[in-house]
Tab-separated table of N, CA, C and O in Angstrom:
chain	number	residue	atom	x	y	z
K	1	MET	N	-74.596	-30.079	31.726
K	1	MET	CA	-73.396	-30.358	31.000
K	1	MET	C	-72.436	-29.509	31.827
K	1	MET	O	-72.977	-28.037	32.425
K	2	LYS	N	-71.573	-29.840	31.934
K	2	LYS	CA	-70.109	-29.481	32.421
K	2	LYS	C	-69.334	-28.729	31.688
K	2	LYS	O	-68.651	-29.271	30.886
K	3	ARG	N	-69.174	-27.606	31.945
K	3	ARG	CA	-67.886	-26.882	31.273
K	3	ARG	C	-66.776	-27.008	32.139
K	3	ARG	O	-66.961	-26.680	33.198
K	4	SER	N	-65.678	-27.492	31.301
K	4	SER	CA	-64.813	-27.281	31.828
K	4	SER	C	-63.755	-26.027	31.611
K	4	SER	O	-63.871	-25.409	30.270
K	5	ARG	N	-63.247	-25.561	32.396
K	5	ARG	CA	-62.408	-24.298	32.031
K	5	ARG	C	-61.078	-24.688	31.779
K	5	ARG	O	-60.275	-25.257	32.600
K	6	GLN	N	-60.603	-23.906	30.615
K	6	GLN	CA	-59.263	-24.371	30.516
K	6	GLN	C	-58.444	-23.221	31.036
K	6	GLN	O	-58.718	-21.897	30.739
K	7	ARG	N	-57.531	-23.481	31.711
K	7	ARG	CA	-56.600	-22.733	32.443
K	7	ARG	C	-55.768	-21.855	31.160
K	7	ARG	O	-54.846	-22.706	30.497
K	8	VAL	N	-55.656	-20.842	31.234
K	8	VAL	CA	-54.987	-20.011	30.257
K	8	VAL	C	-53.470	-19.756	31.126
K	8	VAL	O	-53.454	-18.996	31.944
K	9	GLU	N	-52.734	-20.381	30.568
K	9	GLU	CA	-51.132	-20.112	31.068
K	9	GLU	C	-50.537	-18.666	30.555
K	9	GLU	O	-50.472	-18.535	29.400
K	10	GLU	N	-50.251	-18.057	31.494
K	10	GLU	CA	-49.588	-16.667	30.958
K	10	GLU	C	-48.033	-16.700	30.726
K	10	GLU	O	-47.383	-17.481	31.624
K	11	SER	N	-47.614	-16.496	29.259
K	11	SER	CA	-46.810	-16.758	29.333
K	11	SER	C	-45.847	-15.242	29.247
K	11	SER	O	-46.308	-14.357	28.816
K	12	THR	N	-44.580	-15.427	29.558
K	12	THR	CA	-43.971	-14.006	29.499
K	12	THR	C	-43.333	-13.709	28.267
K	12	THR	O	-42.501	-14.942	27.851
K	13	ASP	N	-43.471	-12.794	27.560
K	13	ASP	CA	-42.902	-12.816	26.438
K	13	ASP	C	-41.507	-12.242	26.602
K	13	ASP	O	-41.144	-11.033	26.734
K	14	SER	N	-40.308	-13.193	26.524
K	14	SER	CA	-38.865	-12.758	26.777
K	14	SER	C	-38.140	-13.117	25.815
K	14	SER	O	-38.382	-14.415	24.993
K	15	VAL	N	-37.283	-12.697	25.494
K	15	VAL	CA	-36.161	-13.014	24.518
K	15	VAL	C	-35.101	-13.830	24.966
K	15	VAL	O	-34.508	-13.046	25.785
K	16	ASP	N	-34.866	-15.160	24.449
K	16	ASP	CA	-33.271	-15.582	25.165
K	16	ASP	C	-32.185	-14.901	24.486
K	16	ASP	O	-32.202	-15.198	22.955
K	17	VAL	N	-31.307	-14.043	25.019
K	17	VAL	CA	-30.234	-13.483	24.243
K	17	VAL	C	-28.907	-14.395	24.549
K	17	VAL	O	-28.109	-13.593	24.155
K	18	THR	N	-28.881	-15.431	25.003
K	18	THR	CA	-27.480	-16.256	25.065
K	18	THR	C	-26.978	-16.655	23.871
K	18	THR	O	-25.718	-16.187	23.413
K	19	SER	N	-27.789	-16.788	22.412
K	19	SER	CA	-27.091	-17.007	21.463
K	19	SER	C	-26.586	-15.572	20.690
K	19	SER	O	-25.482	-15.889	20.027
K	20	LEU	N	-27.347	-14.594	21.089
K	20	LEU	CA	-27.089	-13.241	20.742
K	20	LEU	C	-25.502	-12.840	21.257
K	20	LEU	O	-24.459	-12.585	20.727
K	21	VAL	N	-25.375	-13.221	22.958
K	21	VAL	CA	-24.123	-12.909	23.366
K	21	VAL	C	-23.274	-13.622	22.810
K	21	VAL	O	-22.049	-13.228	22.846
K	22	ASP	N	-23.402	-15.108	22.867
K	22	ASP	CA	-22.334	-15.750	21.966
K	22	ASP	C	-22.013	-15.281	20.837
K	22	ASP	O	-20.689	-15.244	20.479
K	23	MET	N	-22.674	-14.897	19.747
K	23	MET	CA	-22.495	-14.339	18.566
K	23	MET	C	-21.519	-12.982	18.756
K	23	MET	O	-20.498	-12.767	18.010
K	24	VAL	N	-21.951	-12.353	19.658
K	24	VAL	CA	-21.211	-10.729	20.019
K	24	VAL	C	-19.651	-11.456	20.171
K	24	VAL	O	-18.764	-10.685	20.173
K	25	PHE	N	-19.481	-12.163	21.377
K	25	PHE	CA	-17.996	-12.663	21.749
K	25	PHE	C	-17.259	-13.267	20.528
K	25	PHE	O	-16.115	-12.962	20.256
K	26	ILE	N	-18.109	-14.171	19.836
K	26	ILE	CA	-17.297	-14.804	18.610
K	26	ILE	C	-16.856	-13.664	17.536
K	26	ILE	O	-15.829	-13.645	16.891
K	27	LEU	N	-17.776	-12.541	17.380
K	27	LEU	CA	-17.341	-11.694	16.508
K	27	LEU	C	-15.982	-10.727	17.168
K	27	LEU	O	-15.194	-10.234	16.540
K	28	LEU	N	-16.264	-10.114	18.009
K	28	LEU	CA	-15.158	-9.786	19.049
K	28	LEU	C	-13.951	-10.419	18.825
K	28	LEU	O	-12.807	-9.637	18.595
K	29	ILE	N	-13.885	-11.870	19.389
K	29	ILE	CA	-12.531	-12.396	18.928
K	29	ILE	C	-12.304	-12.389	17.456
K	29	ILE	O	-11.068	-12.272	17.554
K	30	PHE	N	-12.970	-12.713	16.689
K	30	PHE	CA	-12.847	-12.706	15.105
K	30	PHE	C	-11.676	-11.285	14.915
K	30	PHE	O	-10.822	-11.544	14.461
K	31	PHE	N	-12.563	-10.364	15.390
K	31	PHE	CA	-12.050	-8.816	15.097
K	31	PHE	C	-10.515	-8.688	15.778
K	31	PHE	O	-9.642	-7.885	15.369
K	32	MET	N	-10.692	-9.109	17.047
K	32	MET	CA	-9.214	-8.990	17.779
K	32	MET	C	-8.103	-9.782	17.047
K	32	MET	O	-7.232	-8.947	17.172
K	33	VAL	N	-8.520	-10.852	16.687
K	33	VAL	CA	-7.255	-11.885	16.053
K	33	VAL	C	-7.075	-11.372	14.744
K	33	VAL	O	-5.809	-11.226	14.310
K	34	SER	N	-8.038	-10.791	13.855
K	34	SER	CA	-7.765	-10.418	12.457
K	34	SER	C	-7.040	-9.046	12.328
K	34	SER	O	-6.124	-8.837	11.527
K	35	THR	N	-7.009	-8.258	13.417
K	35	THR	CA	-6.564	-7.239	13.469
K	35	THR	C	-5.115	-7.048	13.841
K	35	THR	O	-4.116	-6.205	13.129
K	36	THR	N	-4.763	-8.506	14.311
K	36	THR	CA	-3.277	-8.524	14.397
K	36	THR	C	-2.452	-8.418	13.590
K	36	THR	O	-1.056	-8.468	13.114
K	37	PHE	N	-2.851	-9.127	12.481
K	37	PHE	CA	-2.204	-9.411	11.324
K	37	PHE	C	-2.151	-8.531	9.966
K	37	PHE	O	-1.602	-8.455	9.134
K	38	VAL	N	-3.043	-7.168	10.432
K	38	VAL	CA	-3.137	-6.121	9.523
K	38	VAL	C	-1.874	-5.301	9.529
K	38	VAL	O	-1.625	-4.951	10.892
K	39	LYS	N	-0.916	-5.192	8.493
K	39	LYS	CA	0.208	-4.426	8.706
K	39	LYS	C	0.191	-3.066	7.566
K	39	LYS	O	-0.087	-3.506	6.635
K	40	ASP	N	0.650	-2.318	8.000
K	40	ASP	CA	0.662	-1.121	6.933
K	40	ASP	C	1.436	-1.025	6.082
K	40	ASP	O	2.789	-1.336	6.388
K	41	MET	N	1.260	-0.925	5.078
K	41	MET	CA	2.341	-1.035	3.980
K	41	MET	C	2.873	0.177	3.689
K	41	MET	O	1.855	1.476	3.585
K	42	LYS	N	3.896	0.461	3.782
K	42	LYS	CA	4.856	1.623	3.417
K	42	LYS	C	5.846	2.029	3.036
K	42	LYS	O	6.521	0.650	2.478
K	43	ILE	N	6.666	2.613	2.208
K	43	ILE	CA	7.211	2.850	1.384
K	43	ILE	C	8.445	4.035	1.696
K	43	ILE	O	7.787	5.073	1.875
K	44	ASP	N	9.484	3.621	2.145
K	44	ASP	CA	10.277	4.766	2.832
K	44	ASP	C	11.064	5.339	1.571
K	44	ASP	O	11.678	4.936	0.857
K	45	LEU	N	10.600	6.628	1.465
K	45	LEU	CA	11.274	7.449	0.539
K	45	LEU	C	12.259	8.463	1.088
K	45	LEU	O	11.873	9.215	2.113
K	46	ASP	N	13.389	8.611	0.765
K	46	ASP	CA	14.161	9.621	0.950
K	46	ASP	C	14.032	10.967	0.526
K	46	ASP	O	14.467	10.990	-0.937
K	47	ARG	N	13.611	11.973	0.704
K	47	ARG	CA	13.075	13.145	0.241
K	47	ARG	C	13.815	14.429	1.109
K	47	ARG	O	13.103	14.848	1.886
K	48	PRO	N	15.169	14.397	0.719
K	48	PRO	CA	15.842	15.761	1.504
K	48	PRO	C	15.473	17.046	1.304
K	48	PRO	O	14.704	17.428	-0.205
K	49	GLY	N	15.097	17.896	2.115
K	49	GLY	CA	14.910	19.217	1.658
K	49	GLY	C	15.723	19.931	0.882
K	49	GLY	O	16.899	19.414	0.842
K	50	ALA	N	15.485	20.946	0.580
K	50	ALA	CA	16.475	21.777	-0.200
K	50	ALA	C	17.635	22.148	0.344
K	50	ALA	O	18.722	22.205	-0.165
K	51	SER	N	17.338	22.524	1.673
K	51	SER	CA	18.638	22.969	2.461
K	51	SER	C	19.759	21.789	2.481
K	51	SER	O	20.999	22.294	2.572
K	52	SER	N	19.314	20.710	2.506
K	52	SER	CA	20.323	19.781	2.765
K	52	SER	C	20.578	18.816	1.610
K	52	SER	O	21.186	17.692	1.557
K	53	ALA	N	20.403	19.239	0.390
K	53	ALA	CA	20.365	18.506	-0.800
K	53	ALA	C	21.820	18.921	-1.262
K	53	ALA	O	22.414	19.784	-0.913
K	54	GLU	N	22.380	17.561	-1.729
K	54	GLU	CA	23.856	17.357	-2.526
K	54	GLU	C	23.744	17.065	-3.762
K	54	GLU	O	22.446	16.445	-4.036
K	55	SER	N	24.788	17.448	-4.536
K	55	SER	CA	24.558	16.719	-6.097
K	55	SER	C	24.720	15.276	-5.693
K	55	SER	O	25.046	14.437	-5.267
K	56	ALA	N	23.902	14.659	-6.940
K	56	ALA	CA	23.694	13.286	-7.038
K	56	ALA	C	24.677	12.619	-7.443
K	56	ALA	O	25.354	12.978	-8.150
K	57	ASP	N	24.851	11.081	-7.185
K	57	ASP	CA	25.748	10.365	-7.875
K	57	ASP	C	25.675	10.409	-9.026
K	57	ASP	O	24.688	9.895	-9.294
K	58	THR	N	26.895	10.457	-10.054
K	58	THR	CA	26.839	10.168	-11.322
K	58	THR	C	26.429	8.798	-11.781
K	58	THR	O	26.228	8.441	-12.886
K	59	LYS	N	26.919	7.852	-10.897
K	59	LYS	CA	26.863	6.329	-11.180
K	59	LYS	C	25.268	5.905	-10.802
K	59	LYS	O	25.077	4.687	-10.952
K	60	SER	N	24.354	6.787	-10.359
K	60	SER	CA	22.896	6.223	-9.948
K	60	SER	C	22.351	6.092	-11.242
K	60	SER	O	22.338	6.305	-12.287
K	61	ILE	N	21.417	4.878	-11.120
K	61	ILE	CA	20.239	4.810	-12.442
K	61	ILE	C	19.242	5.922	-12.050
K	61	ILE	O	18.513	6.057	-11.124
K	62	ARG	N	18.892	6.623	-13.424
K	62	ARG	CA	18.200	7.804	-12.917
K	62	ARG	C	16.534	7.221	-13.686
K	62	ARG	O	16.606	6.795	-14.987
K	63	VAL	N	15.627	7.548	-13.086
K	63	VAL	CA	14.325	7.081	-13.480
K	63	VAL	C	13.517	8.795	-13.465
K	63	VAL	O	13.506	9.531	-12.217
K	64	THR	N	13.003	9.151	-14.628
K	64	THR	CA	12.597	10.770	-14.601
K	64	THR	C	11.031	10.168	-15.023
K	64	THR	O	10.573	9.503	-15.906
K	65	ILE	N	10.319	11.175	-14.420
K	65	ILE	CA	9.078	11.225	-14.460
K	65	ILE	C	8.636	13.048	-14.775
K	65	ILE	O	8.952	13.739	-14.167
K	66	ASP	N	8.494	13.007	-16.147
K	66	ASP	CA	7.946	14.387	-16.493
K	66	ASP	C	6.654	14.922	-16.186
K	66	ASP	O	5.981	14.002	-15.960
K	67	PRO	N	6.447	16.398	-16.678
K	67	PRO	CA	5.040	16.734	-16.102
K	67	PRO	C	4.107	15.806	-16.990
K	67	PRO	O	2.797	16.211	-16.669
K	68	LEU	N	4.325	15.511	-18.271
K	68	LEU	CA	3.170	14.827	-19.157
K	68	LEU	C	3.349	13.254	-18.751
K	68	LEU	O	2.489	12.582	-19.436
K	69	LYS	N	3.780	12.957	-17.811
K	69	LYS	CA	3.605	11.286	-16.965
K	69	LYS	C	4.176	10.685	-17.566
K	69	LYS	O	3.947	9.375	-18.058
K	70	ASN	N	5.201	10.870	-18.516
K	70	ASN	CA	6.153	9.807	-19.413
K	70	ASN	C	7.371	9.572	-18.471
K	70	ASN	O	7.842	10.487	-17.803
K	71	ILE	N	7.639	8.484	-18.829
K	71	ILE	CA	8.703	7.940	-17.718
K	71	ILE	C	10.275	7.468	-18.427
K	71	ILE	O	9.953	6.856	-19.619
K	72	TYR	N	11.177	7.780	-18.042
K	72	TYR	CA	12.335	7.267	-18.571
K	72	TYR	C	13.230	6.605	-17.360
K	72	TYR	O	13.266	7.209	-16.376
K	73	VAL	N	14.050	5.662	-18.017
K	73	VAL	CA	14.970	5.275	-17.349
K	73	VAL	C	16.425	5.260	-18.094
K	73	VAL	O	16.642	4.764	-19.249
K	74	ASN	N	17.179	6.138	-17.308
K	74	ASN	CA	18.498	6.486	-17.961
K	74	ASN	C	18.295	6.886	-19.260
K	74	ASN	O	19.149	6.899	-20.263
K	75	GLY	N	17.107	8.105	-19.346
K	75	GLY	CA	17.211	8.411	-20.691
K	75	GLY	C	16.340	8.017	-21.804
K	75	GLY	O	15.934	8.131	-22.736
K	76	GLU	N	15.967	6.696	-21.413
K	76	GLU	CA	15.041	5.873	-22.626
K	76	GLU	C	13.716	5.867	-21.900
K	76	GLU	O	13.295	5.595	-20.747
K	77	ALA	N	12.846	6.225	-23.073
K	77	ALA	CA	11.231	6.526	-22.651
K	77	ALA	C	10.958	4.497	-22.240
K	77	ALA	O	11.396	3.984	-23.195
K	78	VAL	N	9.967	4.881	-21.387
K	78	VAL	CA	9.381	3.159	-20.812
K	78	VAL	C	8.050	3.326	-20.648
K	78	VAL	O	7.783	4.529	-20.138
K	79	LYS	N	7.320	2.246	-20.471
K	79	LYS	CA	5.867	2.562	-20.221
K	79	LYS	C	6.254	1.748	-18.377
K	79	LYS	O	7.374	1.535	-18.092
K	80	ALA	N	5.081	2.260	-17.974
K	80	ALA	CA	5.132	1.757	-16.337
K	80	ALA	C	5.609	0.333	-16.367
K	80	ALA	O	6.106	-0.292	-15.242
K	81	TRP	N	4.936	-0.396	-17.057
K	81	TRP	CA	4.727	-1.922	-16.924
K	81	TRP	C	6.439	-2.418	-16.925
K	81	TRP	O	6.927	-3.893	-17.046
K	82	MET	N	7.311	-1.765	-17.792
K	82	MET	CA	8.426	-1.942	-18.384
K	82	MET	C	9.609	-1.473	-17.079
K	82	MET	O	10.694	-1.940	-17.586
K	83	ILE	N	9.215	-0.551	-16.385
K	83	ILE	CA	10.329	-0.272	-15.266
K	83	ILE	C	11.147	-1.525	-14.787
K	83	ILE	O	12.276	-1.196	-14.726
K	84	GLN	N	10.235	-2.380	-14.365
K	84	GLN	CA	10.818	-3.324	-13.560
K	84	GLN	C	12.012	-4.234	-14.173
K	84	GLN	O	12.932	-4.118	-13.774
K	85	SER	N	11.714	-4.497	-15.479
K	85	SER	CA	12.590	-5.254	-16.302
K	85	SER	C	13.971	-4.558	-16.610
K	85	SER	O	15.313	-4.630	-16.628
K	86	ARG	N	13.576	-2.957	-16.885
K	86	ARG	CA	14.720	-2.184	-17.164
K	86	ARG	C	15.645	-1.835	-16.140
K	86	ARG	O	16.884	-1.956	-16.386
K	87	ILE	N	15.237	-1.657	-14.822
K	87	ILE	CA	15.812	-1.257	-13.608
K	87	ILE	C	16.769	-2.901	-13.666
K	87	ILE	O	17.900	-2.684	-12.942
K	88	ARG	N	15.813	-4.083	-13.309
K	88	ARG	CA	16.662	-5.339	-13.040
K	88	ARG	C	18.066	-5.374	-14.324
K	88	ARG	O	18.649	-6.009	-13.650
K	89	GLU	N	17.535	-5.189	-15.355
K	89	GLU	CA	19.036	-4.935	-16.492
K	89	GLU	C	19.853	-4.109	-15.975
K	89	GLU	O	21.027	-4.333	-16.131
K	90	ALA	N	19.799	-2.778	-15.728
K	90	ALA	CA	20.631	-1.936	-15.022
K	90	ALA	C	21.420	-2.400	-13.922
K	90	ALA	O	22.419	-2.216	-13.544
K	91	LEU	N	20.636	-3.035	-12.912
K	91	LEU	CA	21.035	-3.568	-11.772
K	91	LEU	C	22.236	-4.500	-11.935
K	91	LEU	O	22.848	-5.134	-11.033
K	92	LYS	N	22.020	-5.392	-13.112
K	92	LYS	CA	23.107	-6.684	-13.518
K	92	LYS	C	24.396	-6.364	-13.060
K	92	LYS	O	25.286	-6.886	-12.980
K	93	GLU	N	24.709	-5.002	-13.640
K	93	GLU	CA	26.179	-4.580	-13.722
K	93	GLU	C	26.537	-4.128	-12.465
K	93	GLU	O	27.721	-4.556	-11.918
K	94	ASP	N	25.682	-3.652	-11.402
K	94	ASP	CA	26.146	-3.075	-9.985
K	94	ASP	C	24.562	-3.378	-9.320
K	94	ASP	O	23.999	-2.326	-9.442
K	95	LYS	N	24.842	-4.414	-8.367
K	95	LYS	CA	23.611	-4.492	-7.689
K	95	LYS	C	23.427	-3.478	-6.788
K	95	LYS	O	22.112	-3.266	-6.218
K	96	ASN	N	24.648	-2.823	-6.048
K	96	ASN	CA	24.459	-1.883	-4.985
K	96	ASN	C	24.054	-0.368	-5.727
K	96	ASN	O	24.048	0.718	-5.304
K	97	SER	N	23.853	-0.119	-6.721
K	97	SER	CA	23.857	1.002	-7.558
K	97	SER	C	22.627	1.559	-6.948
K	97	SER	O	21.141	0.918	-7.040
K	98	PRO	N	22.576	2.991	-6.592
K	98	PRO	CA	21.141	3.579	-6.003
K	98	PRO	C	20.552	3.957	-7.348
K	98	PRO	O	20.870	4.256	-8.674
K	99	ILE	N	19.148	4.130	-7.012
K	99	ILE	CA	18.384	4.822	-8.236
K	99	ILE	C	17.710	6.036	-7.614
K	99	ILE	O	17.356	6.431	-6.465
K	100	LEU	N	17.943	6.964	-8.269
K	100	LEU	CA	17.365	8.400	-8.342
K	100	LEU	C	16.291	8.456	-9.226
K	100	LEU	O	16.421	8.743	-10.194
K	101	VAL	N	15.159	8.968	-8.594
K	101	VAL	CA	13.644	9.319	-9.193
K	101	VAL	C	13.535	10.796	-9.165
K	101	VAL	O	13.424	11.365	-8.218
K	102	LEU	N	13.697	11.274	-10.499
K	102	LEU	CA	13.518	12.857	-10.656
K	102	LEU	C	12.181	13.056	-11.069
K	102	LEU	O	11.584	12.413	-12.324
K	103	VAL	N	11.158	13.864	-10.543
K	103	VAL	CA	10.176	13.555	-10.613
K	103	VAL	C	9.518	15.309	-10.751
K	103	VAL	O	10.220	16.058	-9.972
K	104	ASP	N	8.697	15.656	-11.501
K	104	ASP	CA	7.945	17.014	-11.522
K	104	ASP	C	7.077	17.161	-10.446
K	104	ASP	O	6.579	16.197	-10.027
K	105	LYS	N	6.692	18.168	-9.920
K	105	LYS	CA	5.795	18.859	-8.789
K	105	LYS	C	4.446	18.469	-9.562
K	105	LYS	O	3.618	17.941	-8.433
K	106	SER	N	4.109	18.361	-10.604
K	106	SER	CA	2.823	18.322	-10.874
K	106	SER	C	2.326	16.695	-10.885
K	106	SER	O	1.147	16.708	-11.169
K	107	VAL	N	3.138	15.898	-10.779
K	107	VAL	CA	2.963	14.472	-11.017
K	107	VAL	C	2.234	13.905	-9.789
K	107	VAL	O	2.461	14.493	-8.588
K	108	GLU	N	1.299	12.990	-9.788
K	108	GLU	CA	0.365	12.694	-8.563
K	108	GLU	C	1.243	11.619	-7.914
K	108	GLU	O	2.168	11.168	-8.482
K	109	SER	N	1.162	11.396	-6.632
K	109	SER	CA	1.832	10.723	-6.084
K	109	SER	C	1.726	9.112	-6.321
K	109	SER	O	2.555	8.407	-5.681
K	110	GLU	N	0.263	8.629	-6.645
K	110	GLU	CA	0.254	7.461	-6.852
K	110	GLU	C	1.439	7.004	-8.055
K	110	GLU	O	1.767	5.907	-8.072
K	111	LEU	N	1.451	7.686	-9.152
K	111	LEU	CA	2.425	7.545	-10.201
K	111	LEU	C	3.867	7.206	-9.653
K	111	LEU	O	4.601	6.355	-9.826
K	112	LEU	N	4.070	8.124	-8.654
K	112	LEU	CA	5.570	8.381	-8.121
K	112	LEU	C	5.688	6.742	-7.328
K	112	LEU	O	6.843	6.322	-7.335
K	113	ILE	N	4.654	6.595	-6.518
K	113	ILE	CA	4.853	5.290	-5.761
K	113	ILE	C	4.882	4.294	-6.288
K	113	ILE	O	5.295	3.143	-6.176
K	114	GLU	N	4.140	4.121	-7.553
K	114	GLU	CA	4.161	2.883	-8.631
K	114	GLU	C	5.596	2.764	-9.253
K	114	GLU	O	5.950	1.460	-9.160
K	115	VAL	N	6.153	4.112	-9.196
K	115	VAL	CA	7.352	3.652	-10.009
K	115	VAL	C	8.719	3.164	-9.048
K	115	VAL	O	9.486	2.359	-9.421
K	116	VAL	N	8.384	3.852	-7.492
K	116	VAL	CA	9.057	3.560	-6.427
K	116	VAL	C	9.220	2.135	-6.285
K	116	VAL	O	10.036	1.253	-6.015
K	117	ASP	N	7.761	1.368	-6.308
K	117	ASP	CA	7.629	0.007	-6.109
K	117	ASP	C	7.925	-0.815	-7.052
K	117	ASP	O	8.493	-1.883	-6.635
K	118	GLN	N	7.828	-0.529	-8.015
K	118	GLN	CA	8.676	-1.285	-9.266
K	118	GLN	C	9.911	-1.291	-9.094
K	118	GLN	O	10.630	-2.433	-9.256
K	119	CYS	N	10.668	-0.232	-8.531
K	119	CYS	CA	12.106	-0.457	-8.556
K	119	CYS	C	12.499	-1.287	-7.506
K	119	CYS	O	13.348	-1.872	-7.843
K	120	ARG	N	11.534	-1.137	-6.208
K	120	ARG	CA	11.809	-2.071	-5.235
K	120	ARG	C	11.729	-3.460	-5.918
K	120	ARG	O	12.553	-4.587	-5.457
K	121	LEU	N	10.631	-3.997	-6.518
K	121	LEU	CA	10.519	-5.051	-6.881
K	121	LEU	C	11.433	-5.613	-7.976
K	121	LEU	O	11.704	-6.942	-8.161
K	122	ALA	N	12.257	-4.935	-8.558
K	122	ALA	CA	13.122	-5.177	-9.481
K	122	ALA	C	14.597	-5.543	-8.492
K	122	ALA	O	15.197	-5.983	-9.145
K	123	GLY	N	14.400	-5.239	-7.462
K	123	GLY	CA	15.430	-5.568	-6.741
K	123	GLY	C	16.488	-4.490	-5.925
K	123	GLY	O	17.528	-4.698	-5.377
K	124	ALA	N	15.946	-3.354	-6.058
K	124	ALA	CA	16.675	-1.988	-5.805
K	124	ALA	C	16.775	-2.042	-4.188
K	124	ALA	O	15.449	-1.767	-3.891
K	125	LYS	N	17.693	-1.774	-3.631
K	125	LYS	CA	17.806	-1.584	-2.167
K	125	LYS	C	17.749	0.153	-1.829
K	125	LYS	O	17.174	0.411	-0.780
K	126	ASP	N	18.332	0.951	-2.520
K	126	ASP	CA	18.706	2.180	-2.306
K	126	ASP	C	18.077	2.982	-3.154
K	126	ASP	O	18.060	3.275	-4.398
K	127	ILE	N	16.976	3.654	-2.848
K	127	ILE	CA	15.925	4.547	-4.167
K	127	ILE	C	15.695	5.683	-3.173
K	127	ILE	O	15.372	6.051	-2.087
K	128	GLY	N	15.790	7.117	-3.952
K	128	GLY	CA	15.494	8.574	-3.591
K	128	GLY	C	14.958	9.171	-4.437
K	128	GLY	O	14.867	8.768	-5.722
K	129	VAL	N	14.452	10.007	-3.976
K	129	VAL	CA	13.409	10.983	-4.882
K	129	VAL	C	14.131	12.445	-4.924
K	129	VAL	O	14.657	12.799	-3.491
K	130	ALA	N	14.699	12.898	-5.924
K	130	ALA	CA	15.517	14.009	-5.999
K	130	ALA	C	14.727	15.368	-5.828
K	130	ALA	O	13.657	15.546	-6.480
K	131	THR	N	15.424	16.337	-5.277
K	131	THR	CA	14.837	17.605	-5.342
K	131	THR	C	15.248	18.226	-6.668
K	131	THR	O	16.173	17.747	-7.152
K	132	ASP	N	14.739	19.376	-6.509
K	132	ASP	CA	15.403	20.568	-8.226
K	132	ASP	C	16.804	20.784	-7.936
K	132	ASP	O	17.674	20.348	-8.866
K	133	GLN	N	17.553	21.065	-6.861
K	133	GLN	CA	18.755	21.210	-6.336
K	133	GLN	C	19.891	19.872	-6.631
K	133	GLN	O	20.703	20.063	-7.711
K	134	GLU	N	18.967	18.999	-6.498
K	134	GLU	CA	19.973	17.626	-6.995
K	134	GLU	C	20.113	17.312	-8.333
K	134	GLU	O	20.606	16.758	-8.912
K	135	PHE	N	18.814	17.357	-8.708
K	135	PHE	CA	18.576	17.572	-10.121
K	135	PHE	C	19.442	18.318	-11.198
K	135	PHE	O	19.894	17.966	-12.186
K	136	GLY	N	19.536	19.407	-10.592
K	136	GLY	CA	20.876	20.526	-11.048
K	136	GLY	C	19.946	21.317	-11.926
K	136	GLY	O	20.387	21.889	-12.880
K	137	ALA	N	18.573	21.712	-11.613
K	137	ALA	CA	17.601	22.418	-11.925
K	137	ALA	C	18.289	23.912	-11.605
K	137	ALA	O	18.449	24.087	-10.689
């Protein structure tokens, strides 16, 4: 009886990283391209300091936010979702009428930004946030 010996081939344990490198490059290209489309959203607010404050224009549309987070447009109480329509109505008379937002110090900035955003969506071009001196306090 003859025994045949089988040759055991030594295999080297190696990992083919070609596909891994391809995926890394694809992800790199994806993130490079997608970051060019990201733009920071910003709202330009005119917040003059008390030293440069002047009395506000009497023809401006006044939006007031009191310490209890109640919102008023020209003295009339409104809900946050109603601001846009009320500002649109007020701008029908004069499209260039400025908007003056009078806000209490204790009001969170999120509410202030929401109010200013609603005013811009209504078509207002000139929006300012009043200081105590402008408000006449």
